């Protein structure tokens, strides 16, 4: 019998859910034993219910597994939620109330005062909010969230810079992959030879606020948001995976491009120390090639868990500018939630 | 016999040259009578020499026309130059010295003190530099340039804002079309599902400097550059034509998005007054749709001579932000030079 | 007051309907006066009801026109139907019964014994079926159909060859554009760097049967199908407009590639004689360039009404092979129906 | 010290050469010890000489290895040739003459009477030609070739069908990936929303002739070509990797689609028996999904060494038709040559 922690996936048939299933195959600590989805899918085998769209096939033991409804009667204590935000709010709460640890990729609770918006390399100490959450809400479980897929690369680059030099103002323009829109996402005819300079669901607002919470300081039972301002332009481009961002940063303390490159390349943190299975060796990889990062060539760096930063140079308006790329469905979604769970496990939360 | 002004094209077989040929067909004022290109092409018929790549066929009367070498013995007084910058400098000078009016799309002389970098709606008065140029260089002709293809949309949007509210600082990220790189340009396999966050030939420097000259004030025999600063991130995307830019602007005087929209939509200038043939009815078209402009849908606005501005909204870091699109091979290259020539003709330069 | 024939469009808000609206603007014989669509759209202005997706704007006089329901009370006698096949069958019949001439782009009645499947250059005499149709069904109006978008290019190339040399067997592989699937059509993420070797809605069966009816002979009150066999492989590729087909043909009588090229290039027919407004000067354009036709470069030949044939060469298995391209939303849909209407008008059907 | 066979790569810096380097990393039988390339590269480190374009980095031990000239003084007995056909002919001969076993991906010697054109699952017995080759040419080494990248999938599907039911005539239309053209290959602007119905280098002739040799019978000291005829249409599509073909086949003996599916799915051969490291478990994978294979989803089947066949159905003109996909740079190039070498090693040729 396996010593692994049994875990479940909520919304297992969707795009994020399928990514969870793929990434959790052969995980050294977790064993995926429960698949839950909407009533439409519940009662079917996973193979029947999921319109499978990953490059790797459905893990053999899960093919015939029965999909259950998203009710807190799953036989596991930890669940990963890839639920759509239209339903995630209530379902995730019902699980947390019933004692489950919910690792959520949905936006619903990210900005709640008492919910950690966690990037293990950046703000592991925010897990302390769980106590606040449990006390306030009377829950035995907990909800822990990861950031939006367009935020993660930006914040992984900004956080070490913020710590070293202080970030005051940021203007960022993103070029985001199709997979960030879920499946089926944008129509081919809309994207052919085109760029769409708008992403629905308040994408720009997320880019402008989530980093402030993530880079914020834990102060008693609350997070003091980082005192910086961000302006985001978000664009959809014809790329499969990998969100890229062009970033200009105003700093508190002057720093040269070399200073910044050194800080980013040397950045390492708790997940690396703890050797968490999904922790990349280097959270931020700095490239010196003049035309990198590029989505197709660099998104899989660190098995999709590293952010790649290139073109670090002086900004004639602010202080520093660079390009950052991260894999939106791995580090920006399912992989992020798994790393969050690993940190919690390592710290004894379950 | 035609009353039209006979004109020639230098570099007539290249990508920009072919665009000149296409756009000059049936021009009401100009008649294209001379085609000049490199020694490799000279002596061939135009049809043989040009690997024609436009959607419209070669104008019938030009098919069999003999391509001449790029020497100032062409039988016309006005020439449009689509020459590559590796040779444009000297050839254009030799023509100007010999008395030709040279409308140049090349970068070589754009930033020369005594050469107009002309956008007829923005700085028609800069044509006065021609006198300086002729005096200093002892030329009977002149060189007049148009801006880089990545600059034109930006400056057409910034200039009216600058006049109305004062532009202090600008951070811009571009997403530029393949055709901006000439033919053959980037490889398909490099661009498949990809974005390249770098454009060679000092593209970012051009975006950061050319607008300052264009928006500058004529002061005696020189241009006082506009006192603002620009930071540019330039990217190559998988788009046929149409350069798009996400722009954040810090203003001297506060203005609401509505104020800015009003100024841009109402912007009209000398080319419109003079009813120059290539002058678009509205130099800047403001769209209120939340996901526009888009390259494929909007690049042909005003027959490719208008800039389209959308998503005008407050910038949480600066004051105003928006998206601007312009057609890089029409308003950003051949069409720009033609409009420049039209202004010069209307003002009696030839 | 206009002398033009007032016409209406059924399904005016859909993709094909919008193409009708665009192509009928400024038509010399027809004036679009009635727009009809589903109950969801009826009662709204056309601008409100149509999610307009054409490159040209909605014709000014139609913007505020009220969309009517698809009921045979429209104030015109001729209607173009761009209805979805799920509803086209009954609605088109109700119009024909009520005395309207229905030019249908839908598949529902194409293969009916008494309904012309018309390509004016190929089988204008099939219009005689209208008498049969009226007699059998007791209608005062009529339904006349045009072929499927994947059929038209093929049949325009095959028909002259069939007449000259006899076509026995054909194997064809198509590469079809996104717009053939309507809007939104395939998802961008499915099409990125991909080809889908299947098109739903029995596309291959249409390619295998419609040409036999079109090339068939009118024999009293029925069509004797052409005695040839076709095998079709249909594929969806990442192309905006323009269906391409690779065709191998077995002939009754031997013919060289030059013979075939001569027959195709010289092909002209009744619409050209009658100078119908939408009739292209040459129904089939033969190109000798080794890598043409190409969808992006050649689809607009003859304003999208010509088929372009290239690479005519011997087939080592059958006799002749070639590549044919045609514009799927013009000659393959709305333009085809308009040309059909023009022929009917010229022949006094209304 | 390693017991592995030391091998070299000729043309190691090119696209195929880089693929060899990537695929040979950690090969259980072979150790890549020699890298050779043109004089331009010779003398540099491999990292300097190769403009590396693979997704995996250069294998660590090869980064600093000195690139040697392509002369038969390499310290190994087996060489893989990814040389361009413009130079491959003579260089490969010089190596074979000097005693090297040359596994060639170039076209130069493929159709030579005494050179095996090898697909280990199909014609392993053709290796007997090596004796003929050595005797005729007085060589101590040998040249063994693999087929063109557009041929391999076709012949892997046809060969088992031929054996079971006899293949008489074949009409095939391919849709081939960009990588088949080498780097940089087609220009992005040519491929945007486009298909090019022509591939240079006599691609269609290769598809029409190579399979006949591969499926031919060894008869004494020569190959009797298979007695069937093939007609090929080849097209370039906007796909990264994976050549797809739509195939119609006339059979000697009638067979249903199920019969054909059974034969293909059950096909297994010597490489599978010998458990050669690069031999896929199933050379041909049959899919029943109606819209598969697709290049992006299926090219990596069997680690890129399997052909995937789908849509097996009756052909109304011939007997059977289907779609086949194979990975053009793995099974269609470097992987093929490696499997050839494995077969030779297993059979004691070195």
CSV table of N, CA, C and O in Angstrom, one decimal, chain A residues 187 189-190, chain B residues 294 296-297, chain C residues 18 50-56 183:
chain,number,residue,atom,x,y,z
A,187,UNK,N,-11.2,31.9,-31.2
A,187,UNK,CA,-11.4,31.2,-32.4
A,187,UNK,C,-10.2,31.4,-33.3
A,187,UNK,O,-9.5,32.4,-33.3
A,189,UNK,N,-10.0,31.9,-36.4
A,189,UNK,CA,-10.1,33.0,-37.4
A,189,UNK,C,-9.9,34.3,-36.8
A,189,UNK,O,-9.5,35.3,-37.5
A,190,UNK,N,-10.2,34.5,-35.5
A,190,UNK,CA,-9.9,35.7,-34.8
A,190,UNK,C,-8.4,35.9,-34.6
A,190,UNK,O,-7.9,37.0,-34.6
B,294,UNK,N,-7.3,45.9,-33.8
B,294,UNK,CA,-6.7,44.6,-34.0
B,294,UNK,C,-6.0,44.7,-35.4
B,294,UNK,O,-6.6,45.3,-36.3
B,296,UNK,N,-5.4,42.8,-38.0
B,296,UNK,CA,-6.1,42.3,-39.2
B,296,UNK,C,-7.3,43.1,-39.5
B,296,UNK,O,-7.6,43.3,-40.7
B,297,UNK,N,-8.0,43.5,-38.5
B,297,UNK,CA,-9.3,44.2,-38.8
B,297,UNK,C,-9.2,45.7,-39.0
B,297,UNK,O,-10.0,46.3,-39.6
C,18,UNK,N,-23.8,38.1,-43.8
C,18,UNK,CA,-23.0,39.3,-43.9
C,18,UNK,C,-22.3,39.4,-45.2
C,18,UNK,O,-22.1,40.5,-45.7
C,50,UNK,N,-26.4,42.2,-35.9
C,50,UNK,CA,-25.3,41.5,-36.5
C,50,UNK,C,-24.0,41.8,-35.7
C,50,UNK,O,-23.7,42.9,-35.5
C,51,UNK,N,-23.3,40.7,-35.3
C,51,UNK,CA,-22.0,40.9,-34.8
C,51,UNK,C,-21.1,41.0,-36.0
C,51,UNK,O,-20.5,40.0,-36.5
C,52,UNK,N,-21.0,42.2,-36.5
C,52,UNK,CA,-20.4,42.4,-37.9
C,52,UNK,C,-19.0,42.1,-37.9
C,52,UNK,O,-18.2,42.5,-37.1
C,53,UNK,N,-18.6,41.3,-38.9
C,53,UNK,CA,-17.2,40.8,-38.9
C,53,UNK,C,-16.6,40.9,-40.3
C,53,UNK,O,-15.6,40.2,-40.6
C,54,UNK,N,-17.1,41.8,-41.2
C,54,UNK,CA,-16.5,41.9,-42.5
C,54,UNK,C,-15.5,43.1,-42.4
C,54,UNK,O,-15.5,43.9,-41.5
C,55,UNK,N,-14.6,43.1,-43.4
C,55,UNK,CA,-13.6,44.1,-43.4
C,55,UNK,C,-14.2,45.5,-43.8
C,55,UNK,O,-13.7,46.5,-43.3
C,56,UNK,N,-15.2,45.5,-44.7
C,56,UNK,CA,-15.9,46.7,-45.0
C,56,UNK,C,-17.0,47.0,-44.0
C,56,UNK,O,-17.6,46.0,-43.5
C,183,UNK,N,-18.5,31.0,-38.3
C,183,UNK,CA,-17.9,31.7,-37.2
C,183,UNK,C,-18.6,31.2,-35.9
C,183,UNK,O,-19.8,31.1,-35.9
